[in-house]
């Protein structure tokens, strides 16, 4: 394997890309695929929805595969032209070099994609790491955002480091040593409040096994960075989210985001169950109808 790959082996890369292809086949809507050359590397994008509809960008969660994230927001593909890029440096088909989530790199990356697609501004949705990417765009190029939805967002405030070490990191180390299903189950149970589908659990396990995980979280956004960001914003958090829990996010989100329309919370983990995905999408659909 070349030195800048995110995969531990060629075989592992093939495993993950097989998961990607298989997940695409489960989506209940048509998906087109395209590549865009950017100064940060080649970017693979999944595209769906009516060609003349308003654009909507969705950014995948970190260390995840894009079709899984896209599946969470399936109802939106009937009303919007959805663009879902594989984040460079994360599992998928985009180039594998990592982009800093601490500076303006992601904002520039998004601008280059939007310029190529001839999109001046758009709505944005990002779960987890994807929300952190949107906050980098809000910091450096707020005019690109018509409105945004941040779901279990990175880039605002972290959960308990002690809990993450005990409930995620230590079982992850043991899983990588033993490949034991009990350690994987412990991780996915915590991540999803014991609601993760077996199919998704298998994919997460293989990502842990075959990918050199991105360990740097997006920069924690400061209030002064968003002084020029005026776009309507909806934030949705999980009360049982170990990474970005509602009780740590709520006040900080209200403090730093100038035009926070609503902060919603559900009794969910970092990975929403099917029940909470339905509720989440209903909130997003209503928000977009009014503000986009």
Short mmCIF file of C-alpha atoms in Angstrom, two decimals:
data_model
loop_
_atom_site.label_atom_id
_atom_site.label_comp_id
_atom_site.label_asym_id
_atom_site.label_seq_id
_atom_site.Cartn_x
_atom_site.Cartn_y
_atom_site.Cartn_z
CA UNK A 1 0.00 0.00 0.00
CA UNK A 2 1.22 3.54 -0.73
CA UNK A 3 2.13 5.69 2.26
CA UNK A 4 -0.78 8.15 2.06
CA UNK A 5 -3.55 5.56 1.86
CA UNK A 6 -6.22 5.49 4.55
CA UNK A 7 -6.53 1.71 4.21
CA UNK A 8 -4.47 -0.90 6.04
CA UNK A 9 -4.33 -3.16 2.97
CA UNK A 10 -5.56 -3.42 -0.62
CA UNK A 11 -7.81 -6.27 0.50
CA UNK A 12 -9.30 -4.01 3.18
CA UNK A 13 -9.91 -1.26 0.64
CA UNK A 14 -11.80 -3.73 -1.54
CA UNK A 15 -13.91 -4.87 1.42
CA UNK A 16 -14.97 -1.29 2.16
CA UNK A 17 -15.68 -0.45 -1.47
CA UNK A 18 -17.75 -3.64 -1.77
CA UNK A 19 -19.80 -2.47 1.21
CA UNK A 20 -20.21 0.88 -0.55
CA UNK A 21 -21.48 -0.72 -3.77
CA UNK A 22 -23.81 -3.09 -1.91
CA UNK A 23 -25.25 -0.23 0.15
CA UNK A 24 -25.95 1.76 -3.02
CA UNK A 25 -28.09 -1.13 -4.25
CA UNK A 26 -30.29 -0.89 -1.13
CA UNK A 27 -31.20 2.76 -1.69
CA UNK A 28 -34.79 3.26 -2.78
CA UNK A 29 -34.01 6.14 -5.14
CA UNK A 30 -31.92 6.58 -8.26
CA UNK A 31 -28.32 7.67 -7.76
CA UNK A 32 -25.97 9.16 -10.33
CA UNK A 33 -22.21 9.30 -9.80
CA UNK A 34 -19.68 11.88 -10.86
CA UNK A 35 -16.10 12.94 -10.20
CA UNK A 36 -14.88 16.50 -9.76
CA UNK A 37 -11.21 17.45 -9.80
CA UNK A 38 -10.37 19.86 -6.99
CA UNK A 39 -7.09 21.30 -5.79
CA UNK A 40 -7.41 18.97 -2.77
CA UNK A 41 -7.88 15.87 -4.92
CA UNK A 42 -10.43 14.02 -7.01
CA UNK A 43 -13.86 13.99 -5.38
CA UNK A 44 -16.52 11.34 -5.97
CA UNK A 45 -20.11 12.59 -5.59
CA UNK A 46 -23.42 10.78 -5.34
CA UNK A 47 -26.24 12.78 -6.94
CA UNK A 48 -29.98 12.22 -6.68
CA UNK A 49 -33.30 14.01 -7.02
CA UNK A 50 -35.02 16.12 -9.70
CA UNK A 51 -32.51 17.88 -11.95
CA UNK A 52 -34.23 21.27 -11.72
CA UNK A 53 -34.86 21.17 -7.97
CA UNK A 54 -33.06 23.35 -5.43
CA UNK A 55 -29.59 22.01 -4.54
CA UNK A 56 -28.93 20.35 -1.20
CA UNK A 57 -25.48 19.19 -0.10
CA UNK A 58 -25.16 16.33 2.40
CA UNK A 59 -21.79 15.56 3.99
CA UNK A 60 -21.13 12.08 5.33
CA UNK A 61 -20.24 11.21 8.89
CA UNK A 62 -16.57 10.63 9.62
CA UNK A 63 -15.06 7.17 9.14
CA UNK A 64 -18.31 6.10 7.50
CA UNK A 65 -19.45 5.29 3.97
CA UNK A 66 -21.44 7.87 2.08
CA UNK A 67 -24.42 5.67 1.01
CA UNK A 68 -25.12 4.94 4.69
CA UNK A 69 -25.32 8.64 5.50
CA UNK A 70 -27.32 9.34 2.35
CA UNK A 71 -29.83 6.62 3.29
CA UNK A 72 -30.67 8.51 6.48
CA UNK A 73 -32.03 11.41 4.45
CA UNK A 74 -33.83 9.42 1.73
CA UNK A 75 -37.09 11.45 1.91
CA UNK A 76 -35.24 14.59 0.80
CA UNK A 77 -34.27 13.13 -2.59
CA UNK A 78 -37.81 13.53 -3.92
CA UNK A 79 -37.83 17.31 -3.36
CA UNK A 80 -34.22 18.44 -3.77
CA UNK A 81 -31.25 17.89 -6.05
CA UNK A 82 -29.02 16.18 -3.53
CA UNK A 83 -25.23 16.24 -3.84
CA UNK A 84 -23.41 13.93 -1.43
CA UNK A 85 -19.61 14.03 -1.83
CA UNK A 86 -17.36 11.32 -0.47
CA UNK A 87 -15.20 13.29 1.93
CA UNK A 88 -11.59 13.28 0.78
CA UNK A 89 -9.51 11.20 3.20
CA UNK A 90 -12.48 9.13 4.40
CA UNK A 91 -13.82 5.75 3.17
CA UNK A 92 -15.23 5.90 -0.36
CA UNK A 93 -13.97 6.77 -3.82
CA UNK A 94 -12.54 10.25 -3.35
CA UNK A 95 -8.79 10.71 -3.04
CA UNK A 96 -7.31 9.50 0.22
CA UNK A 97 -5.17 12.42 1.35
CA UNK A 98 -6.60 14.04 4.46
CA UNK A 99 -7.88 17.62 4.54
CA UNK A 100 -7.48 19.76 7.65
CA UNK A 101 -10.75 20.49 9.47
CA UNK A 102 -9.01 23.23 11.47
CA UNK A 103 -8.62 25.89 8.74
CA UNK A 104 -10.33 27.03 5.53
CA UNK A 105 -9.45 23.89 3.52
CA UNK A 106 -12.92 22.33 3.58
CA UNK A 107 -14.52 25.66 2.70
CA UNK A 108 -12.29 25.94 -0.36
CA UNK A 109 -13.01 22.32 -1.30
CA UNK A 110 -16.76 22.97 -1.17
CA UNK A 111 -16.43 26.19 -3.16
CA UNK A 112 -14.57 24.37 -5.94
CA UNK A 113 -17.33 21.75 -6.15
CA UNK A 114 -20.04 24.40 -6.18
CA UNK A 115 -18.22 26.41 -8.86
CA UNK A 116 -17.94 23.30 -11.02
CA UNK A 117 -21.68 22.61 -10.57
CA UNK A 118 -22.52 26.29 -11.15
CA UNK A 119 -24.22 26.55 -7.75
CA UNK A 120 -23.89 29.95 -6.09
CA UNK A 121 -25.42 28.97 -2.74
CA UNK A 122 -27.24 26.00 -1.29
CA UNK A 123 -28.80 24.32 1.71
CA UNK A 124 -26.49 22.00 3.65
CA UNK A 125 -26.99 19.00 5.92
CA UNK A 126 -24.23 17.36 7.91
CA UNK A 127 -24.35 14.67 10.57
CA UNK A 128 -21.40 14.40 12.97
CA UNK A 129 -18.11 15.16 11.14
CA UNK A 130 -20.16 16.44 8.20
CA UNK A 131 -21.61 19.17 10.43
CA UNK A 132 -18.09 20.15 11.40
CA UNK A 133 -17.32 20.59 7.70
CA UNK A 134 -20.35 22.87 7.31
CA UNK A 135 -19.19 24.97 10.27
CA UNK A 136 -15.85 25.50 8.48
CA UNK A 137 -17.80 26.77 5.47
CA UNK A 138 -19.93 28.99 7.74
CA UNK A 139 -16.73 30.45 9.18
CA UNK A 140 -14.93 31.24 5.94
CA UNK A 141 -17.65 31.49 3.25
CA UNK A 142 -21.00 32.05 4.98
CA UNK A 143 -22.52 33.47 1.79
CA UNK A 144 -22.49 29.96 0.30
CA UNK A 145 -25.04 28.72 2.84
CA UNK A 146 -28.74 29.49 2.35
CA UNK A 147 -29.59 27.44 5.43
CA UNK A 148 -28.09 24.50 7.29
CA UNK A 149 -29.05 21.50 9.37
CA UNK A 150 -26.48 20.18 11.83
CA UNK A 151 -27.21 16.68 13.15
CA UNK A 152 -25.29 15.38 16.18
CA UNK A 153 -22.70 17.94 15.16
CA UNK A 154 -18.95 17.79 15.56
CA UNK A 155 -17.22 21.15 15.79
CA UNK A 156 -19.19 22.62 18.72
CA UNK A 157 -18.49 20.73 21.94
CA UNK A 158 -17.27 17.25 22.80
CA UNK A 159 -18.77 14.70 25.13
CA UNK A 160 -16.96 13.21 28.11
CA UNK A 161 -13.46 12.09 27.11
CA UNK A 162 -13.45 9.60 29.98
CA UNK A 163 -16.66 7.99 28.70
CA UNK A 164 -15.30 7.84 25.15
CA UNK A 165 -12.11 6.15 26.35
CA UNK A 166 -14.00 3.63 28.50
CA UNK A 167 -16.90 2.85 26.17
CA UNK A 168 -15.38 3.35 22.70
CA UNK A 169 -11.58 3.44 22.64
CA UNK A 170 -10.81 0.49 24.93
CA UNK A 171 -13.37 -1.86 23.27
CA UNK A 172 -12.02 -0.68 19.88
CA UNK A 173 -8.47 -1.64 20.86
CA UNK A 174 -9.71 -5.03 22.05
CA UNK A 175 -11.75 -5.52 18.87
CA UNK A 176 -8.74 -4.75 16.67
CA UNK A 177 -6.68 -7.28 18.63
CA UNK A 178 -9.27 -10.07 18.85
CA UNK A 179 -11.93 -9.34 16.14
CA UNK A 180 -14.40 -10.48 18.79
CA UNK A 181 -18.01 -9.66 18.10
CA UNK A 182 -18.67 -8.86 21.76
CA UNK A 183 -16.33 -5.88 21.64
CA UNK A 184 -17.87 -4.63 18.39
CA UNK A 185 -21.34 -5.06 19.89
CA UNK A 186 -20.35 -2.98 22.92
CA UNK A 187 -19.17 -0.13 20.68
CA UNK A 188 -22.16 -0.16 18.34
CA UNK A 189 -24.58 -0.50 21.26
CA UNK A 190 -23.17 2.68 22.80
CA UNK A 191 -23.01 4.50 19.45
CA UNK A 192 -26.64 3.75 18.56
CA UNK A 193 -28.35 3.29 21.93
CA UNK A 194 -28.62 -0.40 20.99
CA UNK A 195 -30.51 0.20 17.74
CA UNK A 196 -27.90 -0.31 15.01
CA UNK A 197 -28.91 -2.65 12.19
CA UNK A 198 -26.77 -5.78 11.78
CA UNK A 199 -25.86 -4.69 8.26
CA UNK A 200 -24.52 -1.35 9.52
CA UNK A 201 -22.78 -3.02 12.43
CA UNK A 202 -20.85 -5.24 10.01
CA UNK A 203 -19.77 -2.21 7.97
CA UNK A 204 -18.66 -0.30 11.06
CA UNK A 205 -16.69 -3.34 12.18
CA UNK A 206 -14.91 -3.58 8.83
CA UNK A 207 -14.14 0.15 8.85
CA UNK A 208 -12.54 -0.34 12.27
CA UNK A 209 -10.64 -3.35 10.96
CA UNK A 210 -9.45 -2.08 7.58
CA UNK A 211 -9.28 1.73 7.76
CA UNK A 212 -6.75 4.00 9.45
CA UNK A 213 -9.38 6.03 11.25
CA UNK A 214 -9.46 9.81 11.08
CA UNK A 215 -8.87 10.72 14.71
CA UNK A 216 -8.77 14.53 14.46
CA UNK A 217 -12.16 16.08 15.12
CA UNK A 218 -13.13 19.29 13.31
CA UNK A 219 -12.07 22.45 15.10
CA UNK A 220 -14.38 23.54 17.91
CA UNK A 221 -16.02 26.61 16.45
CA UNK A 222 -15.73 29.92 18.29
CA UNK A 223 -18.44 32.57 18.48
CA UNK A 224 -16.22 35.16 16.79
CA UNK A 225 -15.78 32.85 13.76
CA UNK A 226 -19.52 32.94 13.00
CA UNK A 227 -20.17 36.68 13.38
CA UNK A 228 -20.83 36.95 9.62
CA UNK A 229 -22.86 33.74 9.42
CA UNK A 230 -26.54 34.77 9.32
CA UNK A 231 -28.18 31.79 7.63
CA UNK A 232 -31.10 30.00 9.33
CA UNK A 233 -29.79 26.95 11.16
CA UNK A 234 -31.46 23.91 12.69
CA UNK A 235 -29.48 21.76 15.12
CA UNK A 236 -30.59 18.27 16.15
CA UNK A 237 -28.86 16.43 18.98
CA UNK A 238 -29.12 13.07 20.75
CA UNK A 239 -29.53 12.85 24.51
CA UNK A 240 -27.67 9.51 24.45
CA UNK A 241 -24.96 10.59 21.99
CA UNK A 242 -21.60 9.69 23.55
CA UNK A 243 -19.61 11.93 21.19
CA UNK A 244 -21.70 15.12 21.09
CA UNK A 245 -24.46 14.83 23.71
CA UNK A 246 -27.38 17.22 23.86
CA UNK A 247 -26.57 18.38 27.39
CA UNK A 248 -23.17 19.64 26.26
CA UNK A 249 -24.23 21.00 22.88
CA UNK A 250 -27.33 23.00 23.71
CA UNK A 251 -25.97 26.09 25.46
CA UNK A 252 -22.81 26.26 23.35
CA UNK A 253 -24.83 26.03 20.12
CA UNK A 254 -27.12 28.83 21.24
CA UNK A 255 -24.09 30.90 22.17
CA UNK A 256 -22.13 30.63 18.91
CA UNK A 257 -24.73 30.36 16.09
CA UNK A 258 -26.31 33.78 15.39
CA UNK A 259 -29.46 32.66 13.55
CA UNK A 260 -30.21 29.40 15.31
CA UNK A 261 -33.87 28.85 14.47
CA UNK A 262 -34.31 25.77 16.60
CA UNK A 263 -32.37 23.29 18.72
CA UNK A 264 -34.13 19.92 18.78
CA UNK A 265 -33.15 16.90 20.82
CA UNK A 266 -34.24 13.28 20.69
CA UNK A 267 -33.64 10.39 23.06
CA UNK A 268 -31.23 8.81 20.56
CA UNK A 269 -27.58 7.85 20.29
CA UNK A 270 -25.05 9.06 17.74
CA UNK A 271 -26.54 6.66 15.17
CA UNK A 272 -30.31 7.28 14.98
CA UNK A 273 -32.74 4.37 14.94
CA UNK A 274 -35.36 4.11 12.18
CA UNK A 275 -37.93 5.72 14.49
CA UNK A 276 -35.73 8.73 15.16
CA UNK A 277 -34.70 9.02 11.51
CA UNK A 278 -38.37 9.49 10.65
CA UNK A 279 -38.74 12.19 13.30
CA UNK A 280 -35.49 13.81 12.25
CA UNK A 281 -36.51 13.95 8.60
CA UNK A 282 -39.91 15.40 9.47
CA UNK A 283 -38.18 18.23 11.33
CA UNK A 284 -35.79 18.82 8.42
CA UNK A 285 -38.56 18.81 5.80
CA UNK A 286 -40.56 21.42 7.72
CA UNK A 287 -37.47 23.55 8.28
CA UNK A 288 -36.52 23.48 4.60
CA UNK A 289 -40.06 24.30 3.48
CA UNK A 290 -40.03 27.45 5.56
CA UNK A 291 -36.42 28.62 5.27
CA UNK A 292 -35.42 27.35 1.81
#
